[in-house]
Amino acid sequence: MEKLSLGVDVGGTFTHAVALQGTGLVSQAKVPTTHTANDGVSEGIWQALSEVLRLSGRPAQDVGRVAYSTTQATNALLEGDVSPVGILAAGKGWEGLRAAGETEPGKVELAEGLDLVWHHEYLEVGDSFPEEEAKRLISRLKERGARAIVAASAFSVDDPALEGRIAALAVEAGLQATATHEISQLYGLKARTRTAALNAALLPKMVETAAKTEAAVRRLGITAPLVVMRSDGGAMDISEMKRRPILSILSGPAAGVAAALMSARVADGIFMEVGGTSTDISCIQNGHPSVRMARVGRHLLYLNTLDVRTAGVAGGSLPRADSKRIHSVGPRSAHIAGLSYSAFPKAPIEGLSAVRLAPKPTDPADYLALAGPGAAPSLAATPTCAANALGLLAEGDYSRGDAARAGEAFAAVGRLLGCDRTQAARQVLDAGAGPLIRMVEDLIAENKLDRSRVRLVGGGGGGGIWPPELGRRMNLPCSVVEHAPVISAIGAALALMQETVERTLIDPKPADVARIRQEAEQALLRAGAESASIEVRVEIDSQRGVLRAIAVGSHELASETGTLSESELLARAGLLLGSAQPALAAATEGFRVFTASVETRRLFGLWRTQKSPWSVLDRRGRARLGASHGAVLASRPDTLLADLQAALAKHARYGDTGRTLPPAFLVTDDRTVDLSGLACEEQTAAVCQQELGRLAPDAKVVVALNLEGS
């Protein structure tokens, strides 16, 4: 029998847990998050896992992996709940003194009125390492209040030995330690030190929590690997989290995106996870989430996170109104104001009237609430209530409640504003949709998504409210993921391990590309990933002079349980390609590549455009790659390099900036290889040579090109 994957999402109010077999939900549980327990949130994790195992009817020995997402690192930074840091810079001569100045991070504001507390010392290094002086300076930093040490030196990405010696001495002194080269391999000592300082500030609290969480899991008799969601959408082993906790910021939203990628079969789209107070919106392109460099306040960090946009409009947001109309929705929610949803009343209230109030003393007094005769306000007219009143929620939707009671609430709002109940409910959705639409449009434009391939995907408790509403308004297809309220826990259970390696290289050579690709793969192997599960994507950021390799993999090879038949895959491809006549263009053992011919007519049919969209599906029907116009070529290992070179030459474009190659993708028996981030044929060939070493002589290989815009 296939082993279970357990996923846990630690939220601000509730901790959700799920048990999955393959991608199927076996059981789920929800318990209050135990912020104030002796063991903190790990106690709630233990409770949720105990319940989900009990409901599954399976023993602890049947668990293959436990993964959890947490907002703890993010909340610690936002709330200033971090430890003072000691920065020990080291160097020699004039170069060392310059490094001493660059390792003072300055004012690092975590939140309004809350700054990172840091202390700084400089260690002059001569011909030999001054160990006693280093110990003295570490002791001095400890006396000044530092609970974690940052070891910083110039060019440590090339020679990490000096930072390593300092970090080891700090650990001997009973402190947590971080070396800047462990956090990033990019040049830029100031940004590298700032990122390492924030990581060090998180270390004492996060290491303690990680240890307690691991103990809670083991207390259940589970011996399977324990992993944590990363901010870039992958997962890391618990031991890695203890070393680099900063990688877990935005862990919660990342888990939701992981579920959209793995279970909702999204290739290109916008994922909206709708909670009670806020909505997290992120972009998925070619099966990968959009990422960006993280910021804390005004400071750029050497850390890649999901490009998540958060809007203060969600399922439980309160509408705001003047004397005539509802002009906006949120950011305050019914939960913050201590109000119940009118669609889920605790008890019927007759004679409702709408009033304006300030949820918090410093808030404007234009938020709407509902009260019974002579009573204090107790109900809210939220977007969830509006969707219920208008009959927009599907049967079985998590947010579906008492439509009649919600209608009565909006009748009261209508009396205040001089309109009927339907108009009042519509005004709530009209006012709330505006900022959400702007965020979605920004993501589509910034990522240059082909609108014909974009679909909205909803998750979270309010996933059936805003995504379908935006789909109607923006004329975009929309779907709500199954088990939307526990989507982040499911995402954690499904998430693949991930490791990113970066180097500062202005003009990377083919050997550099091959080397960094192998380094990223080796990092995942050390973390326990199965060799055959690892895929590596290489990108070149020419503007910043950065070469980047992103490796993903899993502890175990994914089961083929639930694979689709060839006819089902063909039907699935037709939906993705927007064609009633999709065709199988090429196939490997693990993937199918489908194409179609789509004609677009403009100017009353006088202007016709013919496109050839393609999509790569795995055996479960998940879209792994795709393009709205391109070319597909079946090849063999012995002819791959020649075939690829000919295809790139045929479809290259020439312009003011010179010769530009079309984005290329390689599909083999067991993995897809994204070559689109590479700049020339030589770099592309270097990656292909590595892949050829893994292939049998008779293996099937497919080359796919994205020709959109060419």
XYZ file of C-alpha atoms in Angstrom:
710
model
C 0.000 0.000 0.000
C 1.262 3.486 -0.897
C 2.535 5.498 2.041
C 0.767 8.605 3.345
C 2.014 12.163 2.988
C 1.001 14.375 5.895
C 0.736 18.126 5.455
C 0.263 20.766 8.157
C -0.429 24.481 7.753
C 0.083 26.558 10.898
C -2.161 29.611 10.542
C -2.788 32.532 12.813
C -6.088 31.089 14.079
C -6.198 27.415 13.103
C -3.729 24.640 12.356
C -4.930 22.407 9.511
C -3.599 18.928 8.809
C -4.267 16.523 5.951
C -3.280 12.979 5.057
C -2.807 12.255 1.354
C -2.292 9.035 -0.533
C -0.832 10.081 -3.858
C -2.842 13.219 -4.567
C -6.029 11.883 -2.941
C -7.244 13.278 0.380
C -7.611 10.522 2.985
C -8.444 12.633 6.048
C -8.262 16.173 7.379
C -8.310 17.854 10.792
C -8.439 21.371 12.237
C -7.385 22.522 15.724
C -6.814 25.996 17.221
C -3.218 27.186 16.779
C -1.496 26.832 20.169
C 0.438 30.098 20.370
C 0.404 30.199 24.186
C 1.119 26.512 24.924
C 4.365 25.539 26.639
C 5.616 24.007 23.405
C 4.121 26.801 21.284
C 2.667 25.993 17.873
C 4.282 22.545 17.873
C 1.664 21.399 20.388
C -1.071 22.227 17.856
C 0.889 20.419 15.152
C 0.966 17.314 17.364
C -2.779 17.577 18.028
C -3.636 18.031 14.350
C -1.394 15.171 13.210
C -2.756 12.871 15.923
C -6.306 13.550 14.763
C -5.578 13.230 11.055
C -3.810 9.906 11.635
C -6.707 8.643 13.776
C -9.215 9.582 11.077
C -7.105 7.926 8.371
C -7.150 4.610 10.235
C -3.497 4.092 9.325
C -0.523 3.552 11.700
C 2.408 5.941 12.023
C 4.592 3.439 10.157
C 2.535 4.103 7.014
C 3.649 7.749 6.843
C 6.214 8.464 4.126
C 6.705 12.186 4.718
C 5.527 15.029 6.945
C 5.640 18.603 5.644
C 4.467 21.817 7.204
C 4.101 25.459 6.274
C 4.299 28.200 8.844
C 4.006 31.971 9.044
C 6.263 32.046 12.104
C 9.337 33.526 10.401
C 7.243 36.166 8.645
C 5.366 37.040 11.819
C 8.588 37.181 13.841
C 10.029 39.756 11.433
C 6.810 41.787 11.247
C 6.386 41.786 15.034
C 10.063 42.314 15.827
C 10.150 39.047 17.783
C 13.778 38.314 16.888
C 17.078 38.069 18.758
C 19.909 40.643 18.883
C 22.682 39.814 16.434
C 26.447 40.147 16.679
C 28.303 40.752 13.410
C 31.962 39.809 13.423
C 33.609 41.076 10.256
C 37.082 39.867 9.365
C 39.694 40.969 6.884
C 43.206 42.138 6.254
C 44.641 45.576 5.584
C 42.805 48.189 3.540
C 40.458 45.615 1.967
C 39.491 44.400 5.430
C 38.753 47.907 6.721
C 36.526 48.497 3.721
C 34.726 45.235 4.455
C 34.272 46.356 8.078
C 32.236 49.325 6.887
C 30.180 47.308 4.410
C 29.185 44.770 7.084
C 27.420 47.362 9.242
C 23.826 46.988 7.988
C 22.603 50.346 9.262
C 18.980 50.855 10.285
C 16.966 47.756 9.351
C 13.296 48.427 10.076
C 11.311 45.233 10.573
C 7.995 47.000 11.140
C 6.889 50.469 12.123
C 8.859 51.410 15.230
C 10.714 48.063 15.337
C 14.336 47.796 14.195
C 16.788 44.914 14.057
C 19.175 45.091 17.032
C 22.771 44.410 15.983
C 26.284 44.855 17.364
C 29.441 44.966 15.298
C 33.119 44.119 15.789
C 36.058 43.875 13.387
C 38.764 41.184 13.458
C 42.072 42.052 11.791
C 43.574 38.909 10.249
C 47.291 38.703 9.642
C 49.339 35.886 8.157
C 47.651 33.434 10.529
C 44.180 33.315 12.017
C 44.090 35.150 15.418
C 41.961 32.597 17.259
C 42.244 34.119 20.771
C 41.314 37.576 19.500
C 38.348 36.085 17.650
C 37.178 34.371 20.842
C 37.517 37.643 22.763
C 35.436 39.573 20.241
C 32.759 36.861 20.194
C 32.600 37.016 24.016
C 32.313 40.787 23.802
C 29.410 40.555 21.360
C 27.739 38.021 23.655
C 28.131 40.362 26.636
C 26.500 43.144 24.616
C 23.422 40.966 24.180
C 23.985 39.080 20.927
C 22.364 35.648 20.827
C 23.543 34.762 17.330
C 26.708 35.621 15.400
C 27.151 36.548 11.742
C 30.584 35.732 10.316
C 31.303 38.136 7.456
C 34.291 38.641 5.186
C 34.839 39.944 1.681
C 34.929 37.366 -1.134
C 33.820 34.524 1.157
C 31.823 33.119 -1.771
C 35.206 32.261 -3.328
C 37.009 31.286 -0.103
C 34.663 30.526 2.830
C 37.371 29.286 5.209
C 37.651 32.483 7.275
C 33.906 32.754 7.867
C 33.800 29.057 8.675
C 36.445 29.428 11.422
C 34.558 32.313 13.044
C 31.185 30.511 12.898
C 32.717 27.409 14.505
C 34.119 29.477 17.390
C 30.721 31.118 17.918
C 29.068 27.708 18.210
C 31.748 26.649 20.706
C 30.811 29.734 22.740
C 27.201 28.511 22.961
C 25.744 30.837 20.295
C 23.911 30.242 17.051
C 25.952 31.241 14.004
C 25.493 32.126 10.349
C 28.177 32.708 7.738
C 27.263 35.030 4.879
C 28.370 32.526 2.228
C 25.874 29.984 3.609
C 22.994 32.340 2.839
C 24.038 33.514 -0.626
C 26.812 32.897 -3.131
C 26.345 36.320 -4.739
C 28.889 39.108 -4.546
C 27.752 42.209 -2.685
C 28.930 42.040 0.917
C 26.472 44.587 2.287
C 23.341 42.832 1.009
C 24.783 39.422 1.858
C 25.521 40.528 5.442
C 22.081 42.105 5.856
C 20.398 38.879 4.723
C 22.621 36.805 7.012
C 21.882 39.137 9.938
C 18.138 38.622 9.540
C 18.685 34.871 9.317
C 20.772 34.982 12.507
C 18.098 37.032 14.274
C 15.589 34.270 13.553
C 17.885 31.388 14.513
C 17.323 31.068 18.302
C 13.528 31.082 18.111
C 13.173 29.073 14.926
C 15.715 26.409 15.918
C 13.851 25.905 19.185
C 10.504 25.657 17.382
C 11.913 23.290 14.765
C 13.317 21.024 17.484
C 9.977 20.961 19.314
C 8.098 20.302 16.084
C 10.417 17.429 15.211
C 9.985 16.027 18.724
C 6.185 16.269 18.399
C 6.260 14.327 15.129
C 8.558 11.652 16.545
C 6.346 11.384 19.643
C 3.645 10.036 17.343
C 5.966 7.231 16.267
C 6.543 8.766 12.821
C 10.081 8.151 11.566
C 9.551 9.582 8.062
C 11.430 12.694 6.848
C 10.151 16.071 8.118
C 10.305 18.988 5.671
C 9.317 22.663 5.795
C 7.877 24.847 3.036
C 10.294 27.393 1.594
C 9.394 30.908 0.501
C 10.111 30.055 -3.160
C 7.501 27.283 -3.331
C 9.729 24.288 -2.668
C 10.430 22.387 0.531
C 13.556 21.855 2.622
C 14.600 19.276 5.163
C 14.092 20.238 8.822
C 17.860 20.262 9.354
C 18.181 22.880 6.613
C 15.453 24.960 8.238
C 17.458 24.987 11.471
C 20.408 26.409 9.518
C 18.567 28.857 7.229
C 15.172 29.731 8.765
C 14.927 32.882 6.655
C 14.102 30.634 3.687
C 10.722 29.921 5.305
C 9.309 33.458 5.143
C 6.131 33.431 3.035
C 5.958 29.704 3.744
C 2.147 29.793 4.063
C 1.330 31.353 0.670
C 4.009 29.161 -0.920
C 2.153 26.041 0.215
C -1.030 27.166 -1.500
C 0.812 27.791 -4.754
C 2.448 24.362 -4.498
C -1.007 22.788 -4.352
C -2.171 24.755 -7.376
C 0.853 23.497 -9.297
C 0.607 19.875 -8.206
C -3.092 19.162 -7.809
C -4.936 21.798 -9.827
C -2.812 21.087 -12.926
C -2.080 24.755 -13.631
C 0.469 25.649 -16.315
C -0.264 29.379 -16.726
C -2.549 31.232 -14.390
C -3.192 33.369 -11.360
C -3.674 31.644 -8.019
C -5.786 33.450 -5.425
C -5.829 32.107 -1.874
C -8.727 33.864 -0.178
C -8.784 33.957 3.589
C -10.971 35.896 5.965
C -8.881 39.071 6.146
C -6.590 39.055 3.113
C -6.107 37.460 -0.293
C -2.705 36.248 -1.501
C -2.338 36.498 -5.283
C 0.513 34.893 -7.218
C 1.442 34.057 -10.793
C 2.176 30.643 -12.304
C 3.934 30.492 -15.669
C 4.955 27.319 -17.498
C 4.330 25.323 -14.363
C 6.610 27.498 -12.201
C 5.644 30.181 -9.688
C 6.870 33.707 -10.332
C 9.644 34.683 -7.899
C 11.372 37.919 -6.939
C 14.035 39.111 -4.536
C 12.656 39.628 -1.043
C 12.582 42.928 0.795
C 12.359 43.806 4.471
C 11.201 47.392 4.667
C 13.262 49.274 2.069
C 16.089 46.742 2.082
C 16.701 44.242 -0.702
C 17.750 40.782 0.483
C 19.703 38.060 -1.275
C 16.692 35.776 -1.004
C 14.218 34.604 -3.644
C 10.585 34.435 -2.592
C 7.342 33.862 -4.416
C 6.023 37.044 -5.980
C 2.953 37.157 -3.747
C 0.743 40.254 -3.771
C -1.479 40.584 -0.712
C -4.751 42.503 -0.841
C -6.744 43.559 2.198
C -9.915 42.248 0.543
C -11.103 38.735 1.361
C -14.117 36.683 2.349
C -14.654 38.359 5.717
C -13.767 41.957 4.844
C -16.057 44.714 6.068
C -17.605 47.119 3.538
C -17.140 50.877 3.975
C -19.719 53.427 2.907
C -20.560 57.122 2.787
C -24.151 58.349 2.852
C -24.901 57.117 -0.682
C -22.839 54.093 -1.590
C -20.302 51.452 -0.599
C -16.993 52.886 -1.764
C -14.490 50.231 -0.629
C -14.102 46.895 1.149
C -11.555 46.156 3.912
C -8.904 46.077 5.150
C -10.643 45.393 8.475
C -12.462 42.093 8.734
C -15.427 40.796 10.714
C -13.016 38.791 12.878
C -11.059 41.911 13.887
C -14.289 43.777 14.660
C -15.720 40.896 16.726
C -18.689 40.427 14.374
C -20.330 37.270 13.041
C -21.101 36.791 9.346
C -24.765 37.470 8.601
C -24.735 34.329 6.409
C -23.706 32.317 9.496
C -25.662 33.941 12.345
C -25.291 32.488 15.827
C -29.005 33.159 16.349
C -31.723 34.812 14.215
C -32.028 38.574 14.767
C -35.183 40.384 13.717
C -35.437 44.061 12.821
C -31.864 44.511 11.631
C -30.512 47.965 10.907
C -27.201 48.974 9.327
C -24.834 51.255 11.243
C -21.364 52.716 10.708
C -18.574 52.076 13.183
C -14.793 52.097 13.694
C -13.505 48.499 14.282
C -10.458 49.921 16.081
C -10.204 53.316 17.831
C -7.803 54.613 15.172
C -9.948 53.435 12.221
C -12.313 55.669 10.252
C -15.932 55.285 11.396
C -17.307 54.289 7.982
C -17.292 50.486 8.274
C -20.739 48.897 8.025
C -22.175 46.540 10.626
C -25.632 45.285 11.572
C -27.501 45.481 14.858
C -30.847 44.392 16.273
C -33.219 46.846 17.971
C -31.483 48.501 20.926
C -28.506 46.128 20.706
C -24.835 46.583 19.920
C -23.673 45.670 16.412
C -23.088 41.927 16.155
C -23.303 40.990 12.451
C -21.320 41.832 9.330
C -22.300 42.176 5.676
C -19.133 40.641 4.213
C -18.357 39.599 0.618
C -19.122 36.037 1.745
C -22.558 37.223 2.822
C -23.012 39.140 -0.444
C -22.216 36.037 -2.500
C -24.744 34.070 -0.423
C -27.424 36.739 -0.789
C -26.947 36.773 -4.570
C -26.938 32.969 -4.863
C -23.457 32.848 -6.410
C -21.958 29.980 -4.400
C -21.986 26.432 -5.699
C -23.611 23.593 -3.801
C -21.192 22.304 -1.169
C -18.971 25.401 -1.215
C -17.251 25.957 2.136
C -18.602 29.549 2.267
C -22.207 28.657 1.476
C -24.469 29.622 4.352
C -27.953 30.975 5.046
C -28.878 32.953 1.912
C -32.152 34.210 3.419
C -30.429 35.682 6.501
C -27.736 37.227 4.310
C -30.486 38.755 2.164
C -32.095 40.317 5.238
C -28.753 41.858 6.180
C -28.369 43.479 2.781
C -31.943 44.703 2.877
C -30.894 46.623 6.009
C -27.807 47.953 4.225
C -30.030 48.971 1.308
C -32.328 50.954 3.615
C -29.314 52.912 4.845
C -28.042 53.636 1.326
C -31.367 54.042 -0.472
C -31.248 50.929 -2.680
C -32.621 47.391 -2.673
C -30.895 44.345 -1.189
C -29.592 43.069 -4.524
C -28.024 46.424 -5.357
C -26.471 46.639 -1.872
C -24.914 43.179 -2.198
C -23.694 44.008 -5.703
C -22.065 47.211 -4.415
C -19.958 45.142 -1.993
C -18.665 42.941 -4.818
C -18.180 45.944 -7.122
C -16.115 47.824 -4.528
C -14.040 44.803 -3.505
C -13.323 43.571 -7.030
C -11.497 46.730 -8.136
C -8.215 46.338 -6.194
C -8.146 42.584 -6.832
C -8.550 43.076 -10.588
C -5.746 45.641 -10.616
C -3.390 43.205 -8.885
C -4.270 40.388 -11.282
C -3.830 42.658 -14.320
C -0.446 43.825 -12.982
C 0.757 40.215 -12.619
C -0.425 39.315 -16.122
C 1.324 42.371 -17.609
C 4.561 42.121 -15.608
C 4.993 38.424 -16.399
C 3.889 38.901 -20.031
C 1.367 36.088 -19.791
C -0.548 35.081 -22.887
C -4.091 35.992 -21.847
C -5.567 33.196 -23.945
C -3.785 30.659 -21.685
C -4.496 32.331 -18.345
C -7.015 30.997 -15.887
C -7.847 31.988 -12.350
C -7.573 29.376 -9.627
C -9.190 29.859 -6.245
C -8.140 28.420 -2.908
C -8.669 29.070 0.775
C -11.926 29.272 2.692
C -13.144 32.082 0.420
C -11.864 30.551 -2.808
C -15.386 30.211 -4.178
C -16.115 33.936 -3.787
C -13.567 36.278 -5.357
C -11.879 34.141 -8.059
C -15.188 33.252 -9.813
C -16.323 36.869 -9.460
C -13.122 38.132 -11.091
C -13.397 35.446 -13.765
C -16.826 36.777 -14.747
C -15.654 40.382 -14.770
C -12.348 39.756 -16.590
C -13.672 37.105 -18.989
C -11.150 34.553 -17.749
C -11.840 30.866 -17.061
C -11.864 30.048 -13.367
C -11.783 26.981 -11.180
C -11.703 26.403 -7.434
C -9.325 23.741 -6.181
C -10.781 20.741 -4.447
C -10.627 20.946 -0.650
C -9.963 24.696 -0.898
C -10.071 25.457 2.880
C -7.105 23.133 3.533
C -5.243 23.906 0.325
C -2.080 25.116 2.106
C -1.840 21.905 4.132
C -2.318 19.912 0.926
C 0.312 22.057 -0.786
C 2.782 21.334 1.992
C 2.152 17.588 1.652
C 2.609 17.705 -2.127
C 5.515 20.146 -2.314
C 8.796 19.089 -3.843
C 12.140 19.774 -2.224
C 13.944 22.721 -3.766
C 17.404 24.270 -3.736
C 18.614 27.419 -5.497
C 22.294 28.082 -6.199
C 23.404 31.490 -7.500
C 26.724 32.871 -8.697
C 27.776 36.352 -9.780
C 29.044 35.827 -13.338
C 28.922 38.508 -16.029
C 29.506 36.166 -18.982
C 28.946 32.547 -17.909
C 30.646 29.928 -20.036
C 29.127 26.526 -20.884
C 31.331 24.944 -18.205
C 29.914 27.390 -15.612
C 26.377 26.389 -16.582
C 27.166 22.686 -16.279
C 28.971 23.210 -12.954
C 26.210 25.181 -11.218
C 23.585 22.738 -12.481
C 25.502 19.840 -10.952
C 26.013 21.780 -7.699
C 22.268 22.361 -7.310
C 21.543 18.681 -7.978
C 24.174 17.586 -5.439
C 22.640 19.884 -2.798
C 19.302 18.085 -3.151
C 20.953 14.676 -3.063
C 22.625 15.608 0.241
C 19.212 16.634 1.569
C 17.840 13.164 0.804
C 16.091 13.645 -2.545
C 15.747 10.646 -4.834
C 18.199 11.025 -7.733
C 15.738 10.225 -10.515
C 13.222 12.769 -9.187
C 15.538 15.778 -9.510
C 15.039 18.377 -12.237
C 17.257 21.460 -12.585
C 16.383 24.738 -14.314
C 19.176 27.189 -15.173
C 18.553 30.921 -15.615
C 20.829 33.798 -16.595
C 19.952 37.234 -15.234
C 22.067 39.352 -17.593
C 20.989 42.655 -16.023
C 22.322 41.664 -12.598
C 25.083 39.382 -13.849
C 23.686 36.358 -11.998
C 23.773 32.700 -13.009
C 21.115 30.702 -11.158
C 20.266 26.987 -10.935
C 16.995 25.822 -9.357
C 16.758 22.129 -8.511
C 13.536 20.392 -7.450
C 13.043 16.805 -6.348
C 11.384 14.565 -3.795
C 12.296 12.033 -1.128
C 10.494 9.322 -3.041
C 9.544 8.842 -6.648
C 5.923 9.845 -7.217
C 3.525 6.957 -7.558
C 1.834 6.478 -10.899
C -1.486 5.952 -9.107
C -4.256 7.833 -10.871
C -2.729 8.077 -14.348
C -5.090 9.015 -17.175
C -5.816 6.991 -20.281
C -4.587 8.194 -23.680
C -8.094 9.373 -24.620
C -8.446 11.245 -21.327
C -5.074 12.926 -21.889
C -6.169 13.948 -25.387
C -9.381 15.469 -24.018
C -7.438 17.269 -21.323
C -5.068 18.657 -23.962
C -7.988 19.953 -26.008
C -9.169 22.041 -23.069
C -5.705 23.465 -22.499
C -5.077 24.216 -26.169
C -8.533 25.648 -26.840
C -9.083 23.231 -29.676
C -11.617 20.525 -30.477
C -8.979 18.692 -32.534
C -5.769 18.333 -30.523
C -3.143 15.950 -31.836
C -0.432 13.883 -30.191
C 2.816 15.305 -31.615
C 5.358 13.294 -29.634
C 5.607 11.007 -26.627
C 8.155 9.779 -24.117
C 7.713 7.204 -21.381
C 6.489 9.763 -18.851
C 5.075 12.588 -20.969
C 2.828 13.376 -23.914
C 3.239 16.465 -26.129
C 0.064 17.683 -27.807
C -0.362 20.327 -30.491
C -3.252 22.012 -32.285
C -3.932 24.527 -35.035
C -5.897 27.578 -33.916
C -7.050 30.376 -36.231
C -7.774 33.859 -34.884
C -9.781 36.346 -36.957
C -9.724 40.116 -36.572
C -11.053 43.148 -38.470
C -14.322 41.414 -39.412
C -12.450 38.329 -40.542
C -10.144 40.153 -42.949
C -7.043 39.532 -40.786
C -6.359 35.905 -39.946
C -3.632 34.569 -37.665
C -2.692 30.909 -37.543
C -1.060 29.627 -34.344
C 0.253 26.240 -33.249
C -0.114 25.937 -29.476
C 1.475 22.997 -27.648
C 1.258 21.521 -24.168
C 3.289 18.889 -22.301
C 1.254 16.675 -19.957
C 2.492 14.053 -17.544
C 0.661 10.743 -17.181
C -1.594 12.203 -14.469
C -2.764 14.952 -16.813
C -0.807 17.749 -15.165
C 0.345 20.460 -17.568
C 4.111 20.751 -17.158
C 4.995 23.077 -20.057
C 3.215 24.872 -22.845
C 3.093 27.762 -25.303
C 0.374 29.515 -27.284
C 2.482 29.220 -30.455
C 5.503 27.076 -31.115
C 7.147 24.093 -32.726
C 7.618 20.506 -31.541
C 10.329 18.145 -32.755
C 10.759 14.454 -31.860
C 14.415 13.444 -31.600
C 16.839 10.788 -30.357
C 19.897 11.000 -28.063
C 22.337 10.555 -30.966
C 20.793 13.401 -33.015
C 19.558 15.698 -30.243
C 22.324 18.306 -30.353
C 22.164 18.652 -34.128
C 18.350 18.745 -34.148
C 18.243 21.365 -31.412
C 20.888 23.552 -33.073
C 19.020 23.441 -36.385
C 15.692 24.315 -34.726
C 17.206 27.242 -32.813
C 18.893 28.558 -35.959
C 15.687 28.272 -37.983
C 13.575 30.220 -35.499
C 16.132 32.749 -34.188
C 15.127 36.409 -34.409
C 17.287 39.342 -35.386
C 16.796 42.867 -34.109
C 18.482 45.929 -32.670
C 19.956 43.869 -29.820
C 21.307 41.210 -32.169
C 20.343 37.554 -32.454
C 17.756 36.191 -30.009
C 17.032 32.495 -29.573
C 13.488 31.235 -28.964
C 12.833 29.750 -25.509
C 13.508 25.999 -25.728
C 12.424 23.035 -23.613
C 13.608 19.443 -23.517
C 11.332 16.497 -22.654
C 12.887 13.129 -21.831
C 11.437 9.897 -20.468
C 11.323 11.053 -16.852
C 11.879 14.809 -16.723
C 11.308 18.133 -18.416
C 14.259 20.500 -18.813
C 13.699 24.248 -19.088
C 16.366 25.723 -21.397
C 14.618 29.075 -21.823
C 16.845 30.938 -19.370
C 20.012 30.285 -21.389
C 21.481 32.840 -23.766
C 23.312 30.907 -26.491
C 23.627 27.549 -28.249
C 26.815 26.690 -26.352
C 25.126 27.017 -22.937
C 22.113 25.060 -24.171
C 24.374 22.316 -25.509
C 26.186 22.069 -22.155
C 22.918 21.320 -20.353
C 21.832 18.860 -23.036
C 25.160 17.029 -22.787
C 24.509 16.467 -19.063
C 21.064 15.075 -19.833
C 22.375 12.824 -22.593
C 24.625 11.133 -20.056
C 21.502 9.921 -18.247
C 19.661 8.600 -21.310
C 19.643 5.161 -22.866
C 20.621 5.090 -26.557
C 17.059 4.208 -27.587
C 15.354 6.804 -25.338
C 12.811 9.203 -26.786
C 13.550 12.930 -26.619
C 11.367 15.888 -27.577
C 12.383 19.494 -28.271
C 9.680 22.153 -27.931
C 10.085 25.840 -28.816
C 8.024 28.831 -27.728
C 7.641 31.042 -30.814
C 5.146 33.516 -29.372
C 6.095 36.974 -30.590
C 8.448 35.707 -33.277
